[in-house]
XYZ file of C-alpha atoms in Angstrom:
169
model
C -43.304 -45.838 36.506
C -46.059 -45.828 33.883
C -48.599 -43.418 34.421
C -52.545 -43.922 33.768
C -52.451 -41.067 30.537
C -49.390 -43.403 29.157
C -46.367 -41.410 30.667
C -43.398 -43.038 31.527
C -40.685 -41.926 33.918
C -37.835 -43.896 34.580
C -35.321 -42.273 37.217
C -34.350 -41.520 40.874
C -37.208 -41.759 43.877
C -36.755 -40.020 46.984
C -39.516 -40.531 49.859
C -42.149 -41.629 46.619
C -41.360 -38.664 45.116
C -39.046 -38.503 41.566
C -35.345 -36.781 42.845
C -32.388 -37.152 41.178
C -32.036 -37.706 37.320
C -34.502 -38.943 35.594
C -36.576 -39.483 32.229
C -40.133 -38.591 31.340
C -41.308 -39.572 28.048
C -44.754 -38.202 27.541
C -47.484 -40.032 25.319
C -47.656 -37.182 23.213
C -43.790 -37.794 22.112
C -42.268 -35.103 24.173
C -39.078 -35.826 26.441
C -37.631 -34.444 29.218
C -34.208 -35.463 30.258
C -32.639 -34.263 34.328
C -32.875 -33.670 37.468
C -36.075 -33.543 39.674
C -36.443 -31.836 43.401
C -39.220 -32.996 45.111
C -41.320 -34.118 42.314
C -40.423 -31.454 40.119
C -37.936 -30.549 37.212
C -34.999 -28.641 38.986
C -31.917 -27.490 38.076
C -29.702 -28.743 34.534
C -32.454 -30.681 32.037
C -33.443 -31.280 28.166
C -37.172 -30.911 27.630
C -37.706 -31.870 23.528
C -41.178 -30.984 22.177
C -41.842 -33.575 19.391
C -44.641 -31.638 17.573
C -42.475 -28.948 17.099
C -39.057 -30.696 16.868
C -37.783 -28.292 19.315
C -35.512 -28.899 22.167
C -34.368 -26.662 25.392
C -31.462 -27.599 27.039
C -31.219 -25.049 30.204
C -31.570 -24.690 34.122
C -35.310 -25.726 35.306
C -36.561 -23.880 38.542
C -39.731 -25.736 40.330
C -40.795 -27.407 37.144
C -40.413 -24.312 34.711
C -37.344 -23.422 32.359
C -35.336 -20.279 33.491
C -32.458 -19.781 31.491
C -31.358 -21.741 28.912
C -30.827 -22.756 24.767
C -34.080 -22.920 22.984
C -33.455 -24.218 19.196
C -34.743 -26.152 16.468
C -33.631 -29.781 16.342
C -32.063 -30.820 12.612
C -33.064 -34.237 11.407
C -31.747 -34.787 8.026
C -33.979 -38.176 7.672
C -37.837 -36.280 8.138
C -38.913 -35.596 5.203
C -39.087 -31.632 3.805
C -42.350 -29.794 4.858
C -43.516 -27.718 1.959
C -43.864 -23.792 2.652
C -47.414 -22.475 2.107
C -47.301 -20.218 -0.858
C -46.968 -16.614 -0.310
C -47.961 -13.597 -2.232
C -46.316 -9.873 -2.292
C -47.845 -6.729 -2.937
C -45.649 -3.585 -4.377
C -44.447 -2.565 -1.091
C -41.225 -3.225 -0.018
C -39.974 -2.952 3.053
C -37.021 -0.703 4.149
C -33.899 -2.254 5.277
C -33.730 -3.065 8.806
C -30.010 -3.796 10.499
C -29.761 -6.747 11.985
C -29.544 -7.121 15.597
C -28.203 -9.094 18.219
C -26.748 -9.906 21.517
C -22.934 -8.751 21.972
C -21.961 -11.743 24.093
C -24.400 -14.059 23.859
C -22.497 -17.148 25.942
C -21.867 -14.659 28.368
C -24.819 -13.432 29.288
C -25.787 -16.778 29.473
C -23.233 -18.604 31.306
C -24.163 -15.306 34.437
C -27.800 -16.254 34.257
C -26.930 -19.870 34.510
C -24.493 -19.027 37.249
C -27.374 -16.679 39.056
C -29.827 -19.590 38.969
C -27.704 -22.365 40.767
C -26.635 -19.553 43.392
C -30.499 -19.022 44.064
C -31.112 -22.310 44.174
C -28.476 -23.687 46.246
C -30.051 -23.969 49.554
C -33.068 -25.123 47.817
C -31.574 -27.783 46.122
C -28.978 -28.990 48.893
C -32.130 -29.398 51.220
C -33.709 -31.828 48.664
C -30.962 -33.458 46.580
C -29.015 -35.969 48.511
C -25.279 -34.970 49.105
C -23.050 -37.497 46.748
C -26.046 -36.111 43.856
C -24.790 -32.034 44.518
C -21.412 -33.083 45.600
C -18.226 -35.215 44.096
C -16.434 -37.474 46.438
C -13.433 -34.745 46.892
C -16.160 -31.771 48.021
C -17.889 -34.538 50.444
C -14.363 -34.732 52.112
C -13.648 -31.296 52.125
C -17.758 -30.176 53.602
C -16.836 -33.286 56.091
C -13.297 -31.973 57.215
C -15.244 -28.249 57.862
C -17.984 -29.726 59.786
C -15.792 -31.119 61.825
C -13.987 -28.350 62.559
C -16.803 -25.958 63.098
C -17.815 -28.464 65.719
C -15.528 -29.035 67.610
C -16.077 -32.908 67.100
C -19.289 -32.804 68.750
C -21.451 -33.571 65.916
C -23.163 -30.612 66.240
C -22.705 -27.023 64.911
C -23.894 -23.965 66.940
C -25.631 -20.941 64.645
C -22.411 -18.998 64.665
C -20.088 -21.460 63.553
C -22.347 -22.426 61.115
C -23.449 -19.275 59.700
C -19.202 -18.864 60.056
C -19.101 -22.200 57.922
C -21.447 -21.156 55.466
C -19.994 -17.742 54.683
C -17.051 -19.287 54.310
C -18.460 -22.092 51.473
C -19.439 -18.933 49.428
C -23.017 -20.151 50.666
């Protein structure tokens, strides 16, 4: 789809809406790369700014990054920027320690881990099922459903609260 300002998204549709994975490539150079809910960014996705040759690779909630890895992108071929020229008075600073996060892929990997739990429902009401699921979890939710009921293809509110609770959901 090419858009009248000169976007261009290539990707998943869902009821004329973008859902699924998909590409935008903006006519200012910028590029995201994931999945979309409902016309907007949602859940695992690259967004690269090209002005600032910066990419984040992270979880999206309803079209806005959450948690994620914002860095510079390294591209030995541009050529060098030169650094304005700086001057320096007398004053020197003290020594300050260096700081930093303790476990920084841990602390990372639980926010990830927090977002997809909040989002689950969200998500699984959007995203069609073979998108959030592999073919062995499709079995296994089809083998429960069955189960809970009854092979009436249809699940009261207690067996499916039951069901749920069970899924960790």
């Amino acid at each position: 789809m090419i858009y009248e300002n000169g976007d261009v998204y290539e990707g998943q549709w869902h009821f004329g809406k973008r859902s699924g994975y998909g590409v935008l490539t903006k006519r200012n150079g910028d590029h995201f790369e994931g999945h979309w809910v409902n016309d907007l960014r949602e859940g695992q996705g690259s967004y690269f700014f090209a002005e600032k040759n910066k990419i984040f690779v992270g979880e999206w909630v309803n079209d806005m990054p959450k948690t994620g890895v914002y860095s510079e992108v390294e591209d030995s071929s541009a050529p060098k920027k030169r650094s304005k020229e700086t001057y320096e008075d007398a004053y020197t600073l003290p020594e300050i320690p260096p700081i930093g996060l303790a476990a920084p892929t841990g602390v990372l990997q639980k926010a990830l881990e927090e977002v997809k739990k909040d989002r689950t429902l969200y998500r699984a009401r959007f995203v069609p099922l073979y998108e959030l699921y592999n073919d062995d979890e499709l079995e296994e939710l089809l083998k429960e459903f069955k189960t809970a009921s009854n092979s009436k293809n249809a699940v009261n509110f207690t067996n499916l609260v039951a069901l749920l609770h069970q899924m960790g959901i």
